[in-house]
Tab-separated table of C-alpha atoms in Angstrom:
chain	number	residue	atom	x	y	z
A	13	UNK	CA	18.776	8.157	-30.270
A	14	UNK	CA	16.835	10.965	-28.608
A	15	UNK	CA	18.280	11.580	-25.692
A	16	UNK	CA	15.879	13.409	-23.683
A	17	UNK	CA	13.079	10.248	-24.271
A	18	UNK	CA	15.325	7.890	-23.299
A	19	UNK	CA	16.620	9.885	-20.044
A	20	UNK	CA	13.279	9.862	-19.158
A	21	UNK	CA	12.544	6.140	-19.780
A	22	UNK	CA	15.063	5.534	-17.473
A	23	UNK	CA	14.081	7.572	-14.364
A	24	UNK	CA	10.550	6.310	-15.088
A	25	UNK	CA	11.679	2.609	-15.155
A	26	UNK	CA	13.203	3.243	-12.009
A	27	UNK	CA	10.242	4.526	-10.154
A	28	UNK	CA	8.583	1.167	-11.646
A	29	UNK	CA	11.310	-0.604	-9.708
A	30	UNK	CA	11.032	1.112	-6.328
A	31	UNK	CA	6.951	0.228	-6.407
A	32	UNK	CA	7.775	-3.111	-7.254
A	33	UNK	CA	10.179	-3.107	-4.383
A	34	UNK	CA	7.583	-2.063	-1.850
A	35	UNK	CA	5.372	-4.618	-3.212
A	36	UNK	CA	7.946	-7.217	-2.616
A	37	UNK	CA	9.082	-6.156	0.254
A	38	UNK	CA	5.172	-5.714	1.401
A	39	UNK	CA	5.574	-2.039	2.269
A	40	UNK	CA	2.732	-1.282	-0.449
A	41	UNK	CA	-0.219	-3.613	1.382
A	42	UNK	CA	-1.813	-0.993	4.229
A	43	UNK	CA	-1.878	1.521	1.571
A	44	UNK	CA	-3.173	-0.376	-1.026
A	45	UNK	CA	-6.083	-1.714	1.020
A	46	UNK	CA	-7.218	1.852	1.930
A	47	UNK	CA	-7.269	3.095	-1.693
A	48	UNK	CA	-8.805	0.468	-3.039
A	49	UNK	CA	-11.519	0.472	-0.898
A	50	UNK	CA	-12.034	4.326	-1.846
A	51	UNK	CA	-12.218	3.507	-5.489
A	52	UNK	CA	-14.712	0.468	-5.106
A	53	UNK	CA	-17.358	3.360	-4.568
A	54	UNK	CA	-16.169	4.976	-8.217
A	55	UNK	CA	-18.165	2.808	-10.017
A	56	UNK	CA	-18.722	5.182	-13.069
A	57	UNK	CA	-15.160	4.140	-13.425
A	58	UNK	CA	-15.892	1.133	-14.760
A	59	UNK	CA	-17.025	1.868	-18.504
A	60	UNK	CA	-13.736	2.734	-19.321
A	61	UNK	CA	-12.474	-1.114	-18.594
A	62	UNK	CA	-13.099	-1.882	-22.350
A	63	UNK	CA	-10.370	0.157	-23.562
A	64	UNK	CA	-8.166	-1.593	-22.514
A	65	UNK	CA	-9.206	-5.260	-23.209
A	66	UNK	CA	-7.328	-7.662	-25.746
A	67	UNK	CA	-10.753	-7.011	-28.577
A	68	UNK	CA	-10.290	-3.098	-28.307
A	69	UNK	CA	-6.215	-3.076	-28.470
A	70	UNK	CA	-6.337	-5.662	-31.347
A	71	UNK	CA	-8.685	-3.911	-33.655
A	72	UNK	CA	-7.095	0.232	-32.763
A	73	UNK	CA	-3.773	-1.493	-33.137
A	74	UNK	CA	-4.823	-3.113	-36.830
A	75	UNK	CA	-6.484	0.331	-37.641
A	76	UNK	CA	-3.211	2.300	-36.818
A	77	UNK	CA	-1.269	-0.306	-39.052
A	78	UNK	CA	-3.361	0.173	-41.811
A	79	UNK	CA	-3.181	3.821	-41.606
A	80	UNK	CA	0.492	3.706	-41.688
A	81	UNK	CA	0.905	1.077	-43.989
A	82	UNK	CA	-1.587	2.439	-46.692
A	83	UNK	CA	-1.212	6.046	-45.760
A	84	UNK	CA	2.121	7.502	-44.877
A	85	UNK	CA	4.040	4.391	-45.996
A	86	UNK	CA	5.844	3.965	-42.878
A	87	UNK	CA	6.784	0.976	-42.387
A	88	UNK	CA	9.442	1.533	-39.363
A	89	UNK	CA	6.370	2.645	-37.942
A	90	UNK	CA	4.376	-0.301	-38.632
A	91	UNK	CA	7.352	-2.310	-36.268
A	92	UNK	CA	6.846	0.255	-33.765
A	93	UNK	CA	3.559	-0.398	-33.360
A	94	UNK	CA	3.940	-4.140	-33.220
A	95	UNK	CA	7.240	-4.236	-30.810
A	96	UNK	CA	5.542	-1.484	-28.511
A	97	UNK	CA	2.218	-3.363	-28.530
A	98	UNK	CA	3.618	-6.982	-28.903
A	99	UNK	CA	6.592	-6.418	-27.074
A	100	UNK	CA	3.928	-4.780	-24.318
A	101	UNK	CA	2.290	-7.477	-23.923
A	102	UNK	CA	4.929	-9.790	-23.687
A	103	UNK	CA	6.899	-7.820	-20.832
A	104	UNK	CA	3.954	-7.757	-18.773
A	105	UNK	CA	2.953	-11.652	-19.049
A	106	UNK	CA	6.773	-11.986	-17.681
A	107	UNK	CA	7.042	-9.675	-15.216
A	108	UNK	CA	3.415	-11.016	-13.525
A	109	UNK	CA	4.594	-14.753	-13.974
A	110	UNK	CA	8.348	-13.552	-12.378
A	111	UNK	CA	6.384	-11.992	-9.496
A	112	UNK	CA	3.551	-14.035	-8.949
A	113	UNK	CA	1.036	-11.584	-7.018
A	114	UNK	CA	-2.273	-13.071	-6.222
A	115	UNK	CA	-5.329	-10.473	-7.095
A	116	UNK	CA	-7.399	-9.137	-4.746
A	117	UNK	CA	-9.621	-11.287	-2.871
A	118	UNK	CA	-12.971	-9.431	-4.221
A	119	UNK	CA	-11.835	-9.839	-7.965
A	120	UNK	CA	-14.455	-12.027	-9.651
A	121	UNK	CA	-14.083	-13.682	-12.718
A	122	UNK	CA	-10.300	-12.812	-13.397
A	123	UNK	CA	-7.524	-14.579	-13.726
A	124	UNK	CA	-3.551	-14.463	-13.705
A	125	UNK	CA	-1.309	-12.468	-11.600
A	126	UNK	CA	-1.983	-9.145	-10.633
A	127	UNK	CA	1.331	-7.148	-10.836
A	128	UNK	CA	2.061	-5.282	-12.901
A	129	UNK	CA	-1.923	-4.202	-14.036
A	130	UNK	CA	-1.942	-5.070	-17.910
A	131	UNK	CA	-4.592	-3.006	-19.060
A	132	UNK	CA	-2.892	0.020	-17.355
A	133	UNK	CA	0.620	-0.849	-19.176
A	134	UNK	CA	-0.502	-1.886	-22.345
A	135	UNK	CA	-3.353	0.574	-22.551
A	136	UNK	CA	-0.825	3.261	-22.283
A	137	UNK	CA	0.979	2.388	-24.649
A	138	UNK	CA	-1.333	1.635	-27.203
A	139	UNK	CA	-3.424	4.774	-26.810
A	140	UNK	CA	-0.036	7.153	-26.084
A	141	UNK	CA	1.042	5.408	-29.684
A	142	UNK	CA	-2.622	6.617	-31.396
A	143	UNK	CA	-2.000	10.051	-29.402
A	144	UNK	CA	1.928	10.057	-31.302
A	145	UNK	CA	1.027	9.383	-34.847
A	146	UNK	CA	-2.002	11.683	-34.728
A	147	UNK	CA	0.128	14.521	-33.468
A	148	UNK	CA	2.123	13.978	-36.287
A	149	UNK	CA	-0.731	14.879	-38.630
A	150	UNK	CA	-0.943	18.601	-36.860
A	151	UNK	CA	0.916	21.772	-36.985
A	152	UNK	CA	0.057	23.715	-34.403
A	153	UNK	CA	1.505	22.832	-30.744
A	154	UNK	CA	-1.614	23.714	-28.837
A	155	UNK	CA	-3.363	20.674	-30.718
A	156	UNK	CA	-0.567	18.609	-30.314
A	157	UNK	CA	-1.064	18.815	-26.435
A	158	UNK	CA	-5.088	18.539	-26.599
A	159	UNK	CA	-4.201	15.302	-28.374
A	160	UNK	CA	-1.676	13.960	-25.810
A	161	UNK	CA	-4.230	15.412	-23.375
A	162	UNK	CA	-7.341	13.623	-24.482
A	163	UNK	CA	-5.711	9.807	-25.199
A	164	UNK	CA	-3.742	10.111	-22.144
A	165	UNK	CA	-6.546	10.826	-20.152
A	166	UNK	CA	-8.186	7.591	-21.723
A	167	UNK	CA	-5.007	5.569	-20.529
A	168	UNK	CA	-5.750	7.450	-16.971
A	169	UNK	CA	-9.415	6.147	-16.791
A	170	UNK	CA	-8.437	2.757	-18.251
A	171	UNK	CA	-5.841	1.895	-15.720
A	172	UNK	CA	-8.679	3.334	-12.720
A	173	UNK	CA	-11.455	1.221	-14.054
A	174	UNK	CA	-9.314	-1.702	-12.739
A	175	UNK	CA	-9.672	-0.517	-9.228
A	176	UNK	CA	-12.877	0.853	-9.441
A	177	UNK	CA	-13.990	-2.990	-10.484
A	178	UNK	CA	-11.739	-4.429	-7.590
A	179	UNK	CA	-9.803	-6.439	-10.080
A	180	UNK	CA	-5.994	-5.181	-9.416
A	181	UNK	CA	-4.210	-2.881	-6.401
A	182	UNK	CA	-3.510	0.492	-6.878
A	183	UNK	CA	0.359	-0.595	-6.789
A	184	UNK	CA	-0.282	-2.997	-9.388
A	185	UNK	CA	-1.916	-0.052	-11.666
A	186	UNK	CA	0.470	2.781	-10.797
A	187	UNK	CA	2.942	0.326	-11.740
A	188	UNK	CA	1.360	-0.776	-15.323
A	189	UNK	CA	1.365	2.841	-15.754
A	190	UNK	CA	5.308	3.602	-15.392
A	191	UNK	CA	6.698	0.224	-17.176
A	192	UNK	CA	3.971	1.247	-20.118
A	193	UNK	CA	5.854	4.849	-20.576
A	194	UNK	CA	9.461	3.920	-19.701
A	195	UNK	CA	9.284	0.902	-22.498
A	196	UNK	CA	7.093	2.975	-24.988
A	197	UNK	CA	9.577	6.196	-24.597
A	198	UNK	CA	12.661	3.439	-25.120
A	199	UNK	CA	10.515	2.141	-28.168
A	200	UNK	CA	10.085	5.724	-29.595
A	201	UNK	CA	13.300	6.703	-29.086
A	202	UNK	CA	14.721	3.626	-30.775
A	203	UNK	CA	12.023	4.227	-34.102
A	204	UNK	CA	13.230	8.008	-34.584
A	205	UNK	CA	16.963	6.906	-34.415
A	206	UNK	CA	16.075	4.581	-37.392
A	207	UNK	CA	13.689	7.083	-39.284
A	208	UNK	CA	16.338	9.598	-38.833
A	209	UNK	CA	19.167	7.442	-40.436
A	210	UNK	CA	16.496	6.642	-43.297
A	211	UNK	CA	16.083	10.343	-44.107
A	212	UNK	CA	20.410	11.069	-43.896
A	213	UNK	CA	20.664	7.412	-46.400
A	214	UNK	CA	17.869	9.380	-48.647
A	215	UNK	CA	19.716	12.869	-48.685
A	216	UNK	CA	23.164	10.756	-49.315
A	217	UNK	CA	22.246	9.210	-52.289
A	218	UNK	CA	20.055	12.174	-53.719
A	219	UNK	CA	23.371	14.261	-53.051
A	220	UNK	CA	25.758	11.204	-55.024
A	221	UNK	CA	22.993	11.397	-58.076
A	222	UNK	CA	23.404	15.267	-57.830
């Protein structure tokens, strides 16, 4: 397992817990109010919304499939991309059913709970995957980080444009955010422990036909 991602999940999924304390414990509310009214004049925002609907996920998640299934072969990838995604989804449906936040009252045309924001969580992930398999496909560091830099900044407007349109509370978003990288980190971490044991079953029997 790598170590360092998986550190790092943790103290992330533990800030995710303190927000969702003060959420439950109400702490979060005067805040909340204020900054979403600041971001209800950000309307430019709201554009980016469509990244992170179920249409746009769906069809960047079947791309990235395809590219690993028909491209590099990997199919640990391929289950990656469908427990991180899948699994994304799934964690969020249960954690807003478990908590049960009601949206805020100027949301129009939305429905379900409100906590944690999906389209911040699963966004991230999604987009953070694209941004991990394409850095893959460079050499040099500096493009590495332009790539990080550029999808995570997508997963950074995507997660605002639900504030901007009224439709979740900051809380709710800052939240999607950190359960998104804590269980996408754990997800990684758990894929290069298995690609890693591929590669030392590959050398072991190249070394036995030696």
């Amino acid at each position: 397992m790598n170590k360092r991602l998986l550190s790092v999940s943790a103290v992330v999924f533990l800030l995710f817990l303190a927000i969702w304390a003060a959420v439950a414990a109400g702490a979060a509310n005067a805040i909340d109010q204020r900054l979403l009214q600041l971001f209800g004049a950000w309307g430019w925002l709201d554009r980016f919304t469509v990244l992170g609907n179920n249409y746009t996920i769906g069809i960047f998640s079947i791309i990235l499939l395809l590219f690993l299934w028909f491209r590099k072969r990997d199919y640990y990838g391929m289950v990656l991309v469908l427990a991180a995604v899948g699994g994304g989804y799934g964690l969020n449906t249960f954690i807003k059913d478990l908590v049960g936040r009601a949206r805020p009252p100027f949301a129009q045309g939305v429905h379900g709970f409100s906590f944690p924001s999906g389209h911040a969580m699963v966004g991230s992930i999604y987009l953070l995957l694209i941004a991990y398999f394409l850095s893959k496909e460079v050499k040099k560091a500096s493009q590495r980080r332009v790539i990080f830099f550029v999808f995570g900044l997508f997963a950074l407007l995507t997660g605002l444009s639900r504030l901007s349109l009224q439709v979740h509370y900051p809380s709710d978003v800052l939240a999607g955010f950190l359960l998104g990288i804590a269980y996408l980190f754990a997800c990684i971490s758990v894929y290069q422990f298995f690609v890693v044991e591929w590669i030392r079953a590959k050398q072991r029997e190249h070394s036995k036909d030696g």
